[in-house]
Structure formats: C-alpha cells, structure tokens
C-alpha cells in the first residue's frame, strides 16, 4: 500500500491550463478505472472533483477533467482561476476493499 | 442534504483505546459503503478503513490492521472505528466519508464529514 506519486506543487497563470499527474502501479491505477480526485481548501474537508477516472459530480465546474493512461492518472484544470488554489489528492481503489491516496499537490495561481 | 458528523476524538495516551463514531443523515445509510480517512495536521490524506453496506466486505490500511476495527449499525445510521493500541503516529484528524458507488464498496468518497481530532500523547 504505497502512496500514489503526485508532484508536490504545480502553478500556472490565471487562464492557463495545468495538469497534475498521479502515478501508481498495476495493483491500483492501472487495473482499476476507479481513480478519483479531491480538492481540499485550507481548513476544509476534501471535496470530490472527479470519480471513475473521467466523471464529474454535479456542481463541479467543467474546467476540471480527468484521464488515465497505463499506471498514471491525470487531473487537468482548464482556465485556472484564483479560487482553484488548493491541495489536490488522487485516490485509487486497489482491490479487496482497499484504497490508496496520492501524496498531494499544491496548486498555485501565480 | 447529506450530513456526516464525527465524534469521539480527544487526547489519549499511547497504548490506550478510543472509539470514533460517525452519525449519518440525509441518505439511505444501508445502501452505501462507508469509509474512514485520516489526515495528520499539515500532511496528506491516508485511507484507513472501509466497510460495505452489509459489513460483508471490510478493508484496512496496513498501518492500522490488527489494531483498528471498523463497524456499522444500519439501524442507527452510524459508523464506528474502534482504535486500540494507539501510537503517536495515529495522531490525526479522522474523517468519515460516504461511499459513492451504492452497495459496491469499490468506488470513491462523495461526501465527507468535518472530522474529529485524535491526539496521542503521554
């Protein structure tokens, strides 16, 4: 149960697109289409942004999109806005009722 | 409106026990898997444990296996985490989270509580 690997920080100018990677193994990301992404604002509980690799819950901006290739999943934020500044975590199901989170990425709008 | 309210956190000495509870409302509790996730202050999220709708499927992180026990009472719309042999590294904010995939415990976490803080110190 090793944590999925994410970059510690990603930054971009307002209006730009940024992508956060999430690298796992064949035991989790590569095998299961059950990668989800969470946004955590300072002092708040995490909020679901993407589930099942590409799906967006109702109420989440379509500026957020997800994808996966092999053992790496990605979250793309298009048209970066100041309110997108937060910590982002990926998570993958790993079989047998087990999950693993990513190491987390701090997104900054320059 | 889905609400998840954790309780039971507090200060406990290493080696002692603590039981966390999560009161759920706003959805049909026994239709969904439930989960515990923790976060050390200033650090990342760590999945702790999951339980299916009927308690038939349960999973634990290696870091807590053999010490923590997850359970649920569908009649009371409540989730629990019994934590034994607590260690300083268990000190964290513990979140209760609702599974987003119905009966299937394999999925994601679509609603989270605000967390209850567990402090392990002598």
Short mmCIF file of C-alpha atoms in Angstrom, two decimals:
data_model
loop_
_atom_site.label_atom_id
_atom_site.label_comp_id
_atom_site.label_asym_id
_atom_site.label_seq_id
_atom_site.Cartn_x
_atom_site.Cartn_y
_atom_site.Cartn_z
CA UNK A 1 0.00 0.00 0.00
CA UNK A 2 2.44 2.66 -1.16
CA UNK A 3 1.07 6.14 -1.76
CA UNK A 4 0.46 7.19 -5.34
CA UNK A 5 3.03 9.70 -6.56
CA UNK A 6 1.99 13.28 -7.28
CA UNK A 7 4.13 16.39 -7.84
CA UNK A 8 4.40 18.44 -4.66
CA UNK A 9 3.34 21.63 -6.41
CA UNK A 10 2.00 22.89 -9.72
CA UNK A 11 1.49 26.52 -10.65
CA UNK A 12 0.10 28.47 -13.54
CA UNK A 13 -1.13 31.89 -14.51
CA UNK A 14 -4.86 32.62 -14.35
CA UNK A 15 -6.49 31.40 -17.55
CA UNK A 16 -3.85 28.80 -18.25
CA UNK A 17 -4.33 25.04 -18.10
CA UNK A 18 -2.42 22.88 -15.67
CA UNK A 19 -2.18 19.12 -15.30
CA UNK A 20 -1.49 17.11 -12.16
CA UNK A 21 -0.16 13.60 -12.57
CA UNK A 22 -0.83 10.66 -10.28
CA UNK A 23 1.40 7.61 -10.76
CA UNK A 24 0.55 4.25 -9.28
CA UNK A 25 1.15 0.62 -10.12
CA UNK A 26 -0.51 -2.31 -11.83
CA UNK A 27 -2.10 -3.11 -8.47
CA UNK A 28 -4.13 0.07 -8.38
CA UNK A 29 -4.31 2.78 -11.05
CA UNK A 30 -3.51 0.53 -13.99
CA UNK A 31 -6.01 -2.20 -13.11
CA UNK A 32 -8.98 -0.26 -11.84
CA UNK A 33 -10.93 2.55 -13.52
CA UNK A 34 -11.67 3.79 -10.03
CA UNK A 35 -9.41 6.81 -9.76
CA UNK A 36 -10.93 9.82 -8.04
CA UNK A 37 -9.68 13.33 -7.35
CA UNK A 38 -10.32 15.56 -4.32
CA UNK A 39 -9.87 19.27 -3.77
CA UNK A 40 -9.05 20.45 -0.27
CA UNK A 41 -9.26 24.13 0.56
CA UNK A 42 -7.39 25.33 3.66
CA UNK A 43 -9.14 24.24 6.86
CA UNK A 44 -11.85 22.38 4.95
CA UNK A 45 -12.78 18.77 4.34
CA UNK A 46 -11.87 17.30 0.94
CA UNK A 47 -14.38 17.61 -1.87
CA UNK A 48 -14.88 15.12 -4.70
CA UNK A 49 -13.97 16.63 -8.08
CA UNK A 50 -13.62 13.59 -10.39
CA UNK A 51 -14.65 9.96 -9.98
CA UNK A 52 -14.17 6.82 -12.06
CA UNK A 53 -11.26 8.49 -13.88
CA UNK A 54 -13.26 10.94 -16.00
CA UNK A 55 -16.67 11.66 -14.43
CA UNK A 56 -17.62 14.92 -12.79
CA UNK A 57 -20.13 15.15 -9.93
CA UNK A 58 -22.95 17.58 -10.46
CA UNK A 59 -21.91 21.06 -9.40
CA UNK A 60 -18.25 20.67 -10.29
CA UNK A 61 -17.03 23.02 -12.98
CA UNK A 62 -16.38 21.53 -16.42
CA UNK A 63 -12.96 23.19 -16.21
CA UNK A 64 -11.94 20.09 -14.28
CA UNK A 65 -11.31 16.92 -16.28
CA UNK A 66 -9.65 13.57 -15.66
CA UNK A 67 -7.88 10.94 -17.74
CA UNK A 68 -5.74 7.86 -17.38
CA UNK A 69 -3.03 6.11 -19.35
CA UNK A 70 -1.48 2.93 -18.02
CA UNK A 71 -0.45 3.43 -14.41
CA UNK A 72 -0.76 7.23 -14.48
CA UNK A 73 -3.91 9.27 -14.00
CA UNK A 74 -4.14 13.00 -14.58
CA UNK A 75 -6.30 15.91 -13.49
CA UNK A 76 -6.45 18.92 -15.79
CA UNK A 77 -7.71 22.31 -14.71
CA UNK A 78 -8.52 24.49 -17.70
CA UNK A 79 -8.73 28.26 -17.40
CA UNK A 80 -7.07 28.29 -13.97
CA UNK A 81 -8.77 30.67 -11.54
CA UNK A 82 -7.62 32.05 -8.19
CA UNK A 83 -10.32 30.07 -6.39
CA UNK A 84 -8.75 26.84 -7.71
CA UNK A 85 -5.80 27.34 -5.36
CA UNK A 86 -5.94 24.33 -3.08
CA UNK A 87 -4.41 20.96 -2.37
CA UNK A 88 -5.44 18.17 -4.75
CA UNK A 89 -5.30 14.45 -4.00
CA UNK A 90 -5.81 11.47 -6.26
CA UNK A 91 -7.08 8.18 -4.92
CA UNK A 92 -7.32 4.72 -6.45
CA UNK A 93 -9.13 1.56 -5.49
CA UNK A 94 -6.63 -1.28 -5.09
CA UNK A 95 -8.89 -4.29 -4.71
CA UNK A 96 -10.24 -6.14 -1.65
CA UNK A 97 -11.87 -3.01 -0.16
CA UNK A 98 -8.51 -1.23 -0.08
CA UNK A 99 -7.73 2.27 -1.31
CA UNK A 100 -4.60 4.35 -1.70
CA UNK A 101 -4.27 8.13 -1.83
CA UNK A 102 -1.73 10.21 -3.66
CA UNK A 103 0.88 12.32 -1.92
CA UNK A 104 -0.98 15.52 -2.72
CA UNK A 105 -0.30 18.54 -4.95
CA UNK A 106 -0.49 22.19 -4.01
CA UNK A 107 -1.89 24.25 -6.87
CA UNK A 108 -0.97 27.91 -7.05
CA UNK A 109 -2.37 30.53 -9.41
CA UNK A 110 0.50 32.95 -9.98
CA UNK B 1 -28.84 17.07 2.48
CA UNK B 2 -26.16 14.53 3.31
CA UNK B 3 -24.60 15.10 6.72
CA UNK B 4 -21.80 13.17 8.38
CA UNK B 5 -20.89 14.15 11.95
CA UNK B 6 -17.89 12.55 13.60
CA UNK B 7 -17.35 12.38 17.35
CA UNK B 8 -15.23 10.60 19.90
CA UNK B 9 -11.87 12.19 19.27
CA UNK B 10 -9.70 13.52 22.05
CA UNK B 11 -6.44 13.18 23.93
CA UNK B 12 -5.32 9.64 24.69
CA UNK B 13 -2.08 8.10 25.94
CA UNK B 14 -0.05 5.75 23.73
CA UNK B 15 -1.24 2.19 24.05
CA UNK B 16 -4.76 3.16 25.05
CA UNK B 17 -8.02 2.88 23.10
CA UNK B 18 -10.55 5.23 21.58
CA UNK B 19 -13.81 4.72 19.70
CA UNK B 20 -14.86 7.12 16.98
CA UNK B 21 -18.44 7.47 15.78
CA UNK B 22 -19.99 8.96 12.68
CA UNK B 23 -23.68 9.88 12.62
CA UNK B 24 -25.11 9.92 9.10
CA UNK B 25 -28.25 11.56 7.78
CA UNK B 26 -29.77 12.74 4.53
CA UNK B 27 -29.39 9.45 2.64
CA UNK B 28 -30.33 5.79 2.95
CA UNK B 29 -27.41 4.71 5.09
CA UNK B 30 -27.62 0.97 4.46
CA UNK B 31 -27.43 1.48 0.69
CA UNK B 32 -23.81 2.64 0.79
CA UNK B 33 -20.33 1.62 1.78
CA UNK B 34 -18.66 3.87 4.35
CA UNK B 35 -15.06 4.82 4.98
CA UNK B 36 -12.59 6.37 7.40
CA UNK B 37 -9.80 8.61 6.12
CA UNK B 38 -7.27 10.45 8.29
CA UNK B 39 -5.01 13.43 7.88
CA UNK B 40 -2.08 14.40 10.03
CA UNK B 41 -2.06 18.20 10.51
CA UNK B 42 -0.20 19.76 7.62
CA UNK B 43 0.18 16.43 5.84
CA UNK B 44 -1.67 14.38 3.25
CA UNK B 45 -4.72 12.14 3.29
CA UNK B 46 -4.42 8.50 4.31
CA UNK B 47 -7.17 5.96 3.77
CA UNK B 48 -7.78 3.99 6.98
CA UNK B 49 -10.65 1.56 6.53
CA UNK B 50 -13.76 0.72 4.50
CA UNK B 51 -16.91 -1.28 5.17
CA UNK B 52 -19.55 -2.40 2.70
CA UNK B 53 -23.25 -1.73 3.14
CA UNK B 54 -23.86 -5.04 4.93
CA UNK B 55 -20.47 -5.30 6.67
CA UNK B 56 -19.65 -8.22 4.40
CA UNK B 57 -16.54 -6.60 2.92
CA UNK B 58 -14.04 -4.77 5.11
CA UNK B 59 -10.60 -3.40 4.36
CA UNK B 60 -7.83 -1.85 6.46
CA UNK B 61 -4.66 0.04 5.73
CA UNK B 62 -1.56 -1.96 6.67
CA UNK B 63 -0.69 0.76 9.20
CA UNK B 64 -3.79 0.00 11.31
CA UNK B 65 -4.52 -3.66 10.55
CA UNK B 66 -4.86 -5.70 13.71
CA UNK B 67 -5.33 -2.60 15.89
CA UNK B 68 -8.38 -0.84 14.42
CA UNK B 69 -11.84 -2.29 13.83
CA UNK B 70 -14.49 -0.70 11.62
CA UNK B 71 -18.16 -1.43 12.16
CA UNK B 72 -21.57 -0.01 11.39
CA UNK B 73 -25.07 -0.08 12.82
CA UNK B 74 -27.53 0.40 9.99
CA UNK B 75 -30.45 0.68 12.40
CA UNK B 76 -28.75 3.69 13.99
CA UNK B 77 -27.32 5.18 10.76
CA UNK B 78 -23.92 5.10 12.41
CA UNK B 79 -20.34 4.17 11.54
CA UNK B 80 -17.68 3.37 14.10
CA UNK B 81 -13.92 2.97 14.37
CA UNK B 82 -12.54 1.17 17.40
CA UNK B 83 -8.89 2.12 17.77
CA UNK B 84 -6.74 0.01 20.10
CA UNK B 85 -3.05 0.14 20.95
CA UNK B 86 -2.84 3.72 19.76
CA UNK B 87 0.51 5.08 18.67
CA UNK B 88 1.79 8.63 18.30
CA UNK B 89 1.70 8.14 14.54
CA UNK B 90 -2.08 7.63 14.74
CA UNK B 91 -2.50 11.25 15.78
CA UNK B 92 -4.62 12.86 13.05
CA UNK B 93 -7.93 14.36 12.02
CA UNK B 94 -10.20 11.42 11.26
CA UNK B 95 -12.83 11.90 8.54
CA UNK B 96 -15.89 9.78 7.94
CA UNK B 97 -16.76 9.54 4.25
CA UNK B 98 -19.72 8.14 2.33
CA UNK B 99 -19.09 5.74 -0.49
CA UNK B 100 -20.31 7.00 -3.83
CA UNK B 101 -20.95 3.71 -5.57
CA UNK B 102 -24.03 2.34 -3.87
CA UNK B 103 -23.74 -1.16 -2.49
CA UNK B 104 -20.36 -1.62 -4.10
CA UNK B 105 -17.53 -0.88 -1.67
CA UNK B 106 -15.22 -0.31 -4.63
CA UNK B 107 -15.57 3.30 -5.62
CA UNK B 108 -14.93 6.73 -4.29
CA UNK B 109 -15.88 9.10 -1.47
CA UNK B 110 -18.60 11.58 -2.39
CA UNK B 111 -19.38 13.22 0.95
CA UNK B 112 -17.10 13.91 3.91
CA UNK B 113 -17.66 14.98 7.48
CA UNK B 114 -15.67 17.74 9.14
CA UNK B 115 -13.50 15.31 11.08
CA UNK B 116 -12.69 14.54 14.70
CA UNK B 117 -9.20 15.12 16.06
CA UNK B 118 -7.31 12.32 17.78
CA UNK B 119 -4.26 13.31 19.80
CA UNK B 120 -1.98 10.58 21.08
CA UNK B 121 0.44 11.80 23.70
CA UNK B 122 1.69 10.93 27.15
#
